[in-house]
Amino acid sequence: MQKITKETYIKWYEDMLFWRKFEDKLAAVYIQQKVRGFLHLYNGQEAVLAGALHAMDLSKDKMITAYRNHVQPIGMGVDPKRVMAELYGKATGTSQGLGGSMHIFSKEKGFYGGHGIVGGQIPLGAGMAFG
């Protein structure tokens, strides 16, 4: 794991602030019915992701998660515009606009999606680890 420095704290703060603003924007467009389906926000949990990403080696480590998964792919390097496009159902999204809020995915960045079934990511993640 990398050393925690003043620069690390500043990066965490900047990332967490961006993630919160991203989720706040999602909440606003959801109320306007521009984003369809369910929308489970990650607000208040940003520090968990900042710490997890700090402990990970993004060149080889992978991530799989449950349905609160909008900011994890961004933290792993996916362009936020692609994540937002997915939520809007656009073809430029991470799953060509077909996955929506609970199924963001990026094999290139090692993010193997959020899953709408409670606990559904656990056997998938275990299988990935054994594989």
PDB file of C-alpha atoms in Angstrom:
ATOM      1  CA  MET A   1       0.000   0.000   0.000  1.00  0.00           C
ATOM      2  CA  GLN A   2       1.174   3.510  -0.772  1.00  0.00           C
ATOM      3  CA  LYS A   3       2.259   5.867   1.983  1.00  0.00           C
ATOM      4  CA  ILE A   4      -0.377   8.344   3.180  1.00  0.00           C
ATOM      5  CA  THR A   5       0.908  11.876   2.671  1.00  0.00           C
ATOM      6  CA  LYS A   6      -0.562  15.364   2.663  1.00  0.00           C
ATOM      7  CA  GLU A   7      -0.992  14.991  -1.101  1.00  0.00           C
ATOM      8  CA  THR A   8      -2.914  11.743  -0.523  1.00  0.00           C
ATOM      9  CA  TYR A   9      -5.352  13.525   1.793  1.00  0.00           C
ATOM     10  CA  ILE A  10      -5.825  16.333  -0.733  1.00  0.00           C
ATOM     11  CA  LYS A  11      -6.441  13.816  -3.549  1.00  0.00           C
ATOM     12  CA  TRP A  12      -8.953  11.943  -1.394  1.00  0.00           C
ATOM     13  CA  TYR A  13     -10.759  15.179  -0.609  1.00  0.00           C
ATOM     14  CA  GLU A  14     -10.866  16.246  -4.265  1.00  0.00           C
ATOM     15  CA  ASP A  15     -12.087  12.815  -5.382  1.00  0.00           C
ATOM     16  CA  MET A  16     -14.716  12.573  -2.652  1.00  0.00           C
ATOM     17  CA  LEU A  17     -15.977  16.072  -3.442  1.00  0.00           C
ATOM     18  CA  PHE A  18     -16.232  15.236  -7.153  1.00  0.00           C
ATOM     19  CA  TRP A  19     -18.047  11.964  -6.425  1.00  0.00           C
ATOM     20  CA  ARG A  20     -20.513  13.739  -4.140  1.00  0.00           C
ATOM     21  CA  LYS A  21     -21.220  16.410  -6.753  1.00  0.00           C
ATOM     22  CA  PHE A  22     -21.649  13.699  -9.405  1.00  0.00           C
ATOM     23  CA  GLU A  23     -24.208  11.905  -7.225  1.00  0.00           C
ATOM     24  CA  ASP A  24     -25.947  15.189  -6.372  1.00  0.00           C
ATOM     25  CA  LYS A  25     -26.318  15.880 -10.098  1.00  0.00           C
ATOM     26  CA  LEU A  26     -27.730  12.390 -10.579  1.00  0.00           C
ATOM     27  CA  ALA A  27     -30.276  12.998  -7.839  1.00  0.00           C
ATOM     28  CA  ALA A  28     -31.346  16.226  -9.553  1.00  0.00           C
ATOM     29  CA  VAL A  29     -31.812  14.663 -12.994  1.00  0.00           C
ATOM     30  CA  TYR A  30     -33.563  11.649 -11.458  1.00  0.00           C
ATOM     31  CA  ILE A  31     -36.178  13.946  -9.924  1.00  0.00           C
ATOM     32  CA  GLN A  32     -36.625  15.459 -13.411  1.00  0.00           C
ATOM     33  CA  GLN A  33     -37.176  11.896 -14.717  1.00  0.00           C
ATOM     34  CA  LYS A  34     -34.197  12.121 -17.081  1.00  0.00           C
ATOM     35  CA  VAL A  35     -32.740   8.979 -15.508  1.00  0.00           C
ATOM     36  CA  ARG A  36     -35.111   6.014 -15.443  1.00  0.00           C
ATOM     37  CA  GLY A  37     -35.415   3.025 -13.168  1.00  0.00           C
ATOM     38  CA  PHE A  38     -34.025   2.865  -9.662  1.00  0.00           C
ATOM     39  CA  LEU A  39     -31.268   5.170  -8.465  1.00  0.00           C
ATOM     40  CA  HIS A  40     -29.389   4.139  -5.328  1.00  0.00           C
ATOM     41  CA  LEU A  41     -26.949   6.900  -4.424  1.00  0.00           C
ATOM     42  CA  TYR A  42     -23.524   6.485  -2.798  1.00  0.00           C
ATOM     43  CA  ASN A  43     -23.628   9.798  -0.898  1.00  0.00           C
ATOM     44  CA  GLY A  44     -22.012   9.534   2.511  1.00  0.00           C
ATOM     45  CA  GLN A  45     -19.864   6.543   1.595  1.00  0.00           C
ATOM     46  CA  GLU A  46     -17.172   8.290  -0.450  1.00  0.00           C
ATOM     47  CA  ALA A  47     -14.434   7.740   2.143  1.00  0.00           C
ATOM     48  CA  VAL A  48     -14.891   3.964   1.849  1.00  0.00           C
ATOM     49  CA  LEU A  49     -14.076   4.116  -1.860  1.00  0.00           C
ATOM     50  CA  ALA A  50     -11.173   6.542  -1.385  1.00  0.00           C
ATOM     51  CA  GLY A  51      -9.564   4.187   1.130  1.00  0.00           C
ATOM     52  CA  ALA A  52     -10.248   1.076  -0.946  1.00  0.00           C
ATOM     53  CA  LEU A  53      -8.726   2.611  -4.060  1.00  0.00           C
ATOM     54  CA  HIS A  54      -5.687   3.686  -2.066  1.00  0.00           C
ATOM     55  CA  ALA A  55      -5.112   0.087  -0.966  1.00  0.00           C
ATOM     56  CA  MET A  56      -5.630  -1.324  -4.465  1.00  0.00           C
ATOM     57  CA  ASP A  57      -3.165  -1.757  -7.306  1.00  0.00           C
ATOM     58  CA  LEU A  58      -5.336  -0.573 -10.188  1.00  0.00           C
ATOM     59  CA  SER A  59      -3.000  -2.150 -12.730  1.00  0.00           C
ATOM     60  CA  LYS A  60      -4.051  -5.631 -11.578  1.00  0.00           C
ATOM     61  CA  ASP A  61      -6.788  -5.496  -8.906  1.00  0.00           C
ATOM     62  CA  LYS A  62     -10.453  -5.761  -9.871  1.00  0.00           C
ATOM     63  CA  MET A  63     -13.649  -4.563  -8.231  1.00  0.00           C
ATOM     64  CA  ILE A  64     -17.208  -5.854  -8.190  1.00  0.00           C
ATOM     65  CA  THR A  65     -19.969  -4.334  -6.102  1.00  0.00           C
ATOM     66  CA  ALA A  66     -23.678  -4.061  -5.431  1.00  0.00           C
ATOM     67  CA  TYR A  67     -26.119  -1.494  -6.787  1.00  0.00           C
ATOM     68  CA  ARG A  68     -24.602   1.716  -5.363  1.00  0.00           C
ATOM     69  CA  ASN A  69     -21.998   1.777  -8.076  1.00  0.00           C
ATOM     70  CA  HIS A  70     -21.878   5.087  -9.911  1.00  0.00           C
ATOM     71  CA  VAL A  71     -18.636   6.475  -8.518  1.00  0.00           C
ATOM     72  CA  GLN A  72     -16.544   3.296  -8.184  1.00  0.00           C
ATOM     73  CA  PRO A  73     -15.840   3.049 -11.928  1.00  0.00           C
ATOM     74  CA  ILE A  74     -14.980   6.747 -11.989  1.00  0.00           C
ATOM     75  CA  GLY A  75     -12.483   6.170  -9.173  1.00  0.00           C
ATOM     76  CA  MET A  76     -10.998   3.309 -11.176  1.00  0.00           C
ATOM     77  CA  GLY A  77     -10.463   5.513 -14.224  1.00  0.00           C
ATOM     78  CA  VAL A  78     -13.668   5.302 -16.256  1.00  0.00           C
ATOM     79  CA  ASP A  79     -14.584   8.629 -17.843  1.00  0.00           C
ATOM     80  CA  PRO A  80     -17.430  10.196 -15.794  1.00  0.00           C
ATOM     81  CA  LYS A  81     -19.114  11.184 -19.068  1.00  0.00           C
ATOM     82  CA  ARG A  82     -19.409   7.494 -20.003  1.00  0.00           C
ATOM     83  CA  VAL A  83     -20.946   6.695 -16.613  1.00  0.00           C
ATOM     84  CA  MET A  84     -23.440   9.550 -16.952  1.00  0.00           C
ATOM     85  CA  ALA A  85     -24.227   8.458 -20.527  1.00  0.00           C
ATOM     86  CA  GLU A  86     -25.016   4.968 -19.219  1.00  0.00           C
ATOM     87  CA  LEU A  87     -27.418   6.414 -16.698  1.00  0.00           C
ATOM     88  CA  TYR A  88     -29.116   8.427 -19.441  1.00  0.00           C
ATOM     89  CA  GLY A  89     -29.429   5.253 -21.536  1.00  0.00           C
ATOM     90  CA  LYS A  90     -27.125   6.492 -24.293  1.00  0.00           C
ATOM     91  CA  ALA A  91     -25.085   4.257 -26.588  1.00  0.00           C
ATOM     92  CA  THR A  92     -21.896   6.009 -25.428  1.00  0.00           C
ATOM     93  CA  GLY A  93     -22.408   4.594 -21.921  1.00  0.00           C
ATOM     94  CA  THR A  94     -20.275   1.910 -20.313  1.00  0.00           C
ATOM     95  CA  SER A  95     -22.789  -0.791 -21.311  1.00  0.00           C
ATOM     96  CA  GLN A  96     -24.022   0.989 -24.451  1.00  0.00           C
ATOM     97  CA  GLY A  97     -26.890   2.448 -22.435  1.00  0.00           C
ATOM     98  CA  LEU A  98     -28.454  -0.950 -21.787  1.00  0.00           C
ATOM     99  CA  GLY A  99     -27.366  -1.516 -18.181  1.00  0.00           C
ATOM    100  CA  GLY A 100     -28.571   1.607 -16.450  1.00  0.00           C
ATOM    101  CA  SER A 101     -27.882   2.552 -12.857  1.00  0.00           C
ATOM    102  CA  MET A 102     -27.214  -0.894 -11.420  1.00  0.00           C
ATOM    103  CA  HIS A 103     -25.128  -2.390 -14.225  1.00  0.00           C
ATOM    104  CA  ILE A 104     -22.181  -0.120 -14.944  1.00  0.00           C
ATOM    105  CA  PHE A 105     -19.257  -2.173 -16.262  1.00  0.00           C
ATOM    106  CA  SER A 106     -15.713  -1.651 -17.557  1.00  0.00           C
ATOM    107  CA  LYS A 107     -13.511  -4.663 -18.200  1.00  0.00           C
ATOM    108  CA  GLU A 108     -10.728  -2.328 -19.404  1.00  0.00           C
ATOM    109  CA  LYS A 109     -10.568  -0.604 -16.007  1.00  0.00           C
ATOM    110  CA  GLY A 110     -11.160  -3.754 -13.942  1.00  0.00           C
ATOM    111  CA  PHE A 111     -14.644  -2.788 -12.803  1.00  0.00           C
ATOM    112  CA  TYR A 112     -16.934  -5.784 -13.090  1.00  0.00           C
ATOM    113  CA  GLY A 113     -20.114  -4.008 -12.348  1.00  0.00           C
ATOM    114  CA  GLY A 114     -22.707  -3.325  -9.843  1.00  0.00           C
ATOM    115  CA  HIS A 115     -25.400  -5.905  -9.361  1.00  0.00           C
ATOM    116  CA  GLY A 116     -29.032  -5.273  -8.518  1.00  0.00           C
ATOM    117  CA  ILE A 117     -29.573  -8.571  -6.731  1.00  0.00           C
ATOM    118  CA  VAL A 118     -28.671  -8.168  -3.043  1.00  0.00           C
ATOM    119  CA  GLY A 119     -25.578 -10.285  -2.445  1.00  0.00           C
ATOM    120  CA  GLY A 120     -25.409 -11.285  -6.113  1.00  0.00           C
ATOM    121  CA  GLN A 121     -21.896  -9.900  -6.477  1.00  0.00           C
ATOM    122  CA  ILE A 122     -20.492 -12.217  -3.779  1.00  0.00           C
ATOM    123  CA  PRO A 123     -20.464 -15.514  -5.715  1.00  0.00           C
ATOM    124  CA  LEU A 124     -19.459 -13.673  -8.888  1.00  0.00           C
ATOM    125  CA  GLY A 125     -16.561 -11.988  -7.104  1.00  0.00           C
ATOM    126  CA  ALA A 126     -15.505 -15.288  -5.520  1.00  0.00           C
ATOM    127  CA  GLY A 127     -15.579 -16.936  -8.927  1.00  0.00           C
ATOM    128  CA  MET A 128     -13.490 -14.133 -10.400  1.00  0.00           C
ATOM    129  CA  ALA A 129     -10.970 -14.476  -7.569  1.00  0.00           C
ATOM    130  CA  PHE A 130     -10.677 -18.252  -8.017  1.00  0.00           C
ATOM    131  CA  GLY A 131     -10.506 -17.835 -11.804  1.00  0.00           C
TER     132      GLY A 131
END
